[in-house]
Amino acid sequence: MFRFGVDYYPEHWPESRWERDAQLMQEAGFNTVRLAEFAWSRLEPAPGHFDFDWLDRAIAILQARGIQVVLGTPTASPPPWVMAMHPDAYRVPESGLPVTYGNRRGYCPTHDGYRARSRLVTQAMATHYAAHPAVIGWQTDNEFGDRCYCAHCCAAFQAWLQKKYGALDTLNAAWGTIFWSHVYTAWTQIPAPLATAAPFGDGSHNPGLALDYYRFMSDCYVAFQHEQVEILRKACPVHFITHNLMGIGYDRLNYFDLAADLDFVSWDNYRRMQWTFQPTVPPSEAALAHTAMRGLKHKNFWVMEQQAGSGGWQIVSVAPRPGELQLWAYQSIAHGADAIIFFRWRTARFGTEQYWHGLLEHDGRTSRRYAEIKQMGAEIARVGAQIAGSEVRAEVAMLLDYDSRFAFQIQANNPAFHYTAHVHDIYQAFHARNVAVDIISAQDDFSRYKLLIAPAHYVLTEQTAAAITRFAQQGGAVVVTPRTGVKDETNTIVDVPLPGYLAKLCGIEVEEYDSLPAGVSQPLAFTNADIDITEAPHAKIWCDVVRAVDAQVVARYTQEYYADSPAITLNAFGAGHAVYVATFGDAALYSALAGWLLKLAEVEAMAASPAGVECCVRWQGGRRLLFVLNHSTEEQHVVLPETMLNLLTGETTPLSAVELRPRQVMILAAPSGDGR
Ligand code: GAL
């Protein structure tokens, strides 16, 4: 079943309004509502005094309209009495100054008292709703994250280290604490890496200590969530458990670990927000985020919060243009969403998010946005069953590595380098060609792919290097980019030439490197005739100075003392290939490389489309559902890969090409139903 619905806060509105809300939701085609993730003060107004009556009444009204419910555990925002009971449970950010009451996510994830309260409220909700026929599943907390550096966390870190290293000698050797005489002689001497303890901020701590702290913090949230998961699984074995994650941009938690405990991943997809006062998150960035969320469990996902209007806390974002909300929601579906839950129902009249717009206006009127989503609801009623459960299939994979992300937070290497921006730069070149990509972890099975990209895989274990090497050996094509293989698991630099354990696979050695100043770039000269170049590719940010040992040179630098030395190499390895791209290039470079790599790996695009039009495929067995999304404000003409029917309109004439209005979406499928 395709889930279509909204995030609803009945506790914000008079009860006399609930019936009207439910009626409008039903008319919009909604079958699912998320409730209660910020309702702790109504669910447990005083310690141990639970009140579910109001929520029961709200659910009953929804249930009568055929709407089912996902409940959130309310632990992201404790009522004041919880924090008054535990004044030492406030989270201490890196600055060392504890937060005060007044926002949300203000708790320390390791605090025993807070954890106990969170278990109690979770247990009470789980027990009360386990057998409720309208409740289908749970969201744990809300958008886990934010590191804490308090005394409780520091003590827990010391215990975590003791478990990991066993002996202080081992830890001292792993971190290289002889540097600046940091040799620890008692576990209790080890600090949390507060910014205040290091005059130059975050990155000045011992890199081994800092990386372990970031891993430890991620583990704390995973453990905190696990306590809720255990309670919910036991009390509500038929319900699903998910969490609303924050896409690829969020980098404080290892999302692979957080997702491991969940039945499926959900995430919150905002395209236009107050903080980034900009026209919109570009389609390729949203596509990458969906792809990354799908890759966490190799499964379709939910969008638990899909934008329903202008975002805004202090500043109001540009209003979504007619058609945009639908376009963004359909893009989520095209990349693997099996549920779209809009955030939020009615725009709040009070509280921090007064300007975060929902489908209804402040005064309860339905809006133009409601009308647009209601129209989508009618379409979903027609095609939802065909879409739900169909899968995205990719032959290209990119590794996403949280150890590397954490390590780059400690040492950025170059101020212009951003790990996810680099991942996106490469991804975008494939996205522009309508080639499906999976974002996967280094622990995944690579054998289902033809092309594997390891972007800036900074912290590289021998096991991962061996798996990548085996993939090439067996016929795959591998792409490696700079700063790969620099560090071992302890965040120590390897004592072999870079790219470390992958040097042999790549058939090169990095002799030295040049970290470029802002704005400096240089054109590359290509020596490989198979590469189509439409716009001159440039090197920027970083140039590895490479010696080709076994590899052929594909492109060379043209400037500086390393002019004429290799900038891109190709090495035949076993039955496959390894490409080393020695610089962080511009869009023209990745565009040129993508075309060539697809030929090298024998991967085909799903469809051809003009710029601004995205094509995605979801497979239902052998039947392909082609999503054509016109992100542009122009009319567009798209030639279809085969004759297809327009599923959204239900027209029966097979089409070989389609015309799309600005922002229009089409979902098409072959009439025969047996795909290609
Ligand atoms: C999300 C969050 C929601 C709401 C929304 C708009 O990050 O999960 O509760 O705050 O942003 O600000």
CSV table of N, CA, C and O and ligand atoms in Angstrom, one decimal, residues 7 9 34 37-38 104 139 142-143 244-246 268 270 273-275 305 311-313 343-344 353 356, ligand 1:
chain,number,residue,atom,x,y,z
A,7,ASP,N,1.7,15.2,8.7
A,7,ASP,CA,2.1,15.3,10.1
A,7,ASP,C,1.1,16.2,10.8
A,7,ASP,O,0.9,17.3,10.4
A,9,TYR,N,-0.8,17.7,14.5
A,9,TYR,CA,-0.6,18.1,15.9
A,9,TYR,C,-1.9,18.4,16.5
A,9,TYR,O,-2.2,19.6,16.7
A,34,ARG,N,1.1,11.1,11.0
A,34,ARG,CA,2.1,10.9,12.1
A,34,ARG,C,1.6,11.8,13.2
A,34,ARG,O,1.3,13.0,13.0
A,37,GLU,N,4.9,13.1,18.3
A,37,GLU,CA,6.3,13.1,18.5
A,37,GLU,C,6.8,14.3,19.3
A,37,GLU,O,7.9,14.3,19.8
A,38,PHE,N,5.9,15.3,19.5
A,38,PHE,CA,6.3,16.4,20.4
A,38,PHE,C,5.3,16.7,21.5
A,38,PHE,O,5.1,17.8,22.0
A,104,ARG,N,14.6,22.4,21.6
A,104,ARG,CA,14.4,20.9,21.7
A,104,ARG,C,15.8,20.3,21.5
A,104,ARG,O,16.7,21.0,21.3
A,139,GLN,N,7.7,6.0,15.1
A,139,GLN,CA,8.9,6.8,14.8
A,139,GLN,C,9.7,7.0,16.1
A,139,GLN,O,9.1,7.5,17.1
A,142,ASN,N,12.9,12.2,17.3
A,142,ASN,CA,12.8,13.0,16.1
A,142,ASN,C,14.2,13.5,15.7
A,142,ASN,O,14.8,14.3,16.5
A,143,GLU,N,14.6,13.2,14.6
A,143,GLU,CA,15.9,13.7,14.0
A,143,GLU,C,17.0,13.7,15.1
A,143,GLU,O,17.5,14.7,15.5
A,244,ASN,N,13.0,9.4,11.6
A,244,ASN,CA,13.1,10.4,10.6
A,244,ASN,C,14.5,11.0,10.5
A,244,ASN,O,14.9,11.8,11.4
A,245,LEU,N,15.3,10.6,9.6
A,245,LEU,CA,16.7,11.0,9.4
A,245,LEU,C,16.7,12.3,8.6
A,245,LEU,O,15.7,12.8,8.2
A,246,MET,N,17.9,12.8,8.4
A,246,MET,CA,18.0,14.1,7.7
A,246,MET,C,18.8,14.2,6.4
A,246,MET,O,19.5,15.1,6.1
A,268,ASP,N,13.4,13.4,6.2
A,268,ASP,CA,12.7,14.7,6.2
A,268,ASP,C,13.2,15.5,5.0
A,268,ASP,O,14.4,16.0,5.1
A,270,TYR,N,13.2,18.6,2.9
A,270,TYR,CA,12.9,20.1,2.7
A,270,TYR,C,13.7,20.6,1.5
A,270,TYR,O,14.9,20.5,1.5
A,273,MET,N,14.3,26.2,2.6
A,273,MET,CA,14.2,26.5,4.0
A,273,MET,C,14.7,27.8,4.4
A,273,MET,O,15.4,28.5,3.6
A,274,GLN,N,14.4,28.3,5.6
A,274,GLN,CA,14.8,29.6,6.0
A,274,GLN,C,16.3,29.7,6.1
A,274,GLN,O,16.8,30.8,5.7
A,275,TRP,N,16.9,28.7,6.6
A,275,TRP,CA,18.4,28.8,6.9
A,275,TRP,C,19.2,29.0,5.6
A,275,TRP,O,20.2,29.7,5.6
A,305,GLU,N,8.6,13.7,6.5
A,305,GLU,CA,8.3,15.1,6.4
A,305,GLU,C,8.6,15.6,5.0
A,305,GLU,O,9.8,15.8,4.6
A,311,GLY,N,9.2,27.3,4.3
A,311,GLY,CA,9.8,27.0,5.6
A,311,GLY,C,10.0,28.3,6.3
A,311,GLY,O,10.2,29.3,5.7
A,312,GLY,N,10.0,28.2,7.6
A,312,GLY,CA,10.4,29.5,8.3
A,312,GLY,C,10.3,29.4,9.8
A,312,GLY,O,9.3,28.8,10.3
A,313,TRP,N,11.4,29.8,10.5
A,313,TRP,CA,11.3,30.0,11.9
A,313,TRP,C,11.3,31.6,12.1
A,313,TRP,O,10.3,32.2,12.4
A,343,PHE,N,4.8,17.7,5.8
A,343,PHE,CA,4.9,18.4,7.1
A,343,PHE,C,4.5,19.9,6.8
A,343,PHE,O,5.1,20.5,6.0
A,344,ARG,N,3.5,20.4,7.4
A,344,ARG,CA,2.7,19.8,8.4
A,344,ARG,C,1.2,20.1,7.9
A,344,ARG,O,1.0,20.7,6.9
A,353,GLU,N,7.8,27.5,15.3
A,353,GLU,CA,7.6,27.3,13.9
A,353,GLU,C,6.4,27.9,13.3
A,353,GLU,O,5.7,27.4,12.5
A,356,TRP,N,6.5,28.0,9.6
A,356,TRP,CA,6.7,26.8,8.8
A,356,TRP,C,5.4,26.3,8.3
A,356,TRP,O,4.6,25.8,9.0
B,1,GAL,C1,12.2,19.1,10.9
B,1,GAL,C2,11.6,18.6,12.2
B,1,GAL,C3,10.2,19.0,12.4
B,1,GAL,C4,10.1,20.5,12.1
B,1,GAL,C5,10.6,20.8,10.7
B,1,GAL,C6,10.5,22.3,10.3
B,1,GAL,O1,13.6,19.1,10.9
B,1,GAL,O2,11.7,17.2,12.3
B,1,GAL,O3,9.8,18.8,13.7
B,1,GAL,O4,10.8,21.2,13.0
B,1,GAL,O5,11.9,20.4,10.6
B,1,GAL,O6,11.3,23.1,11.1
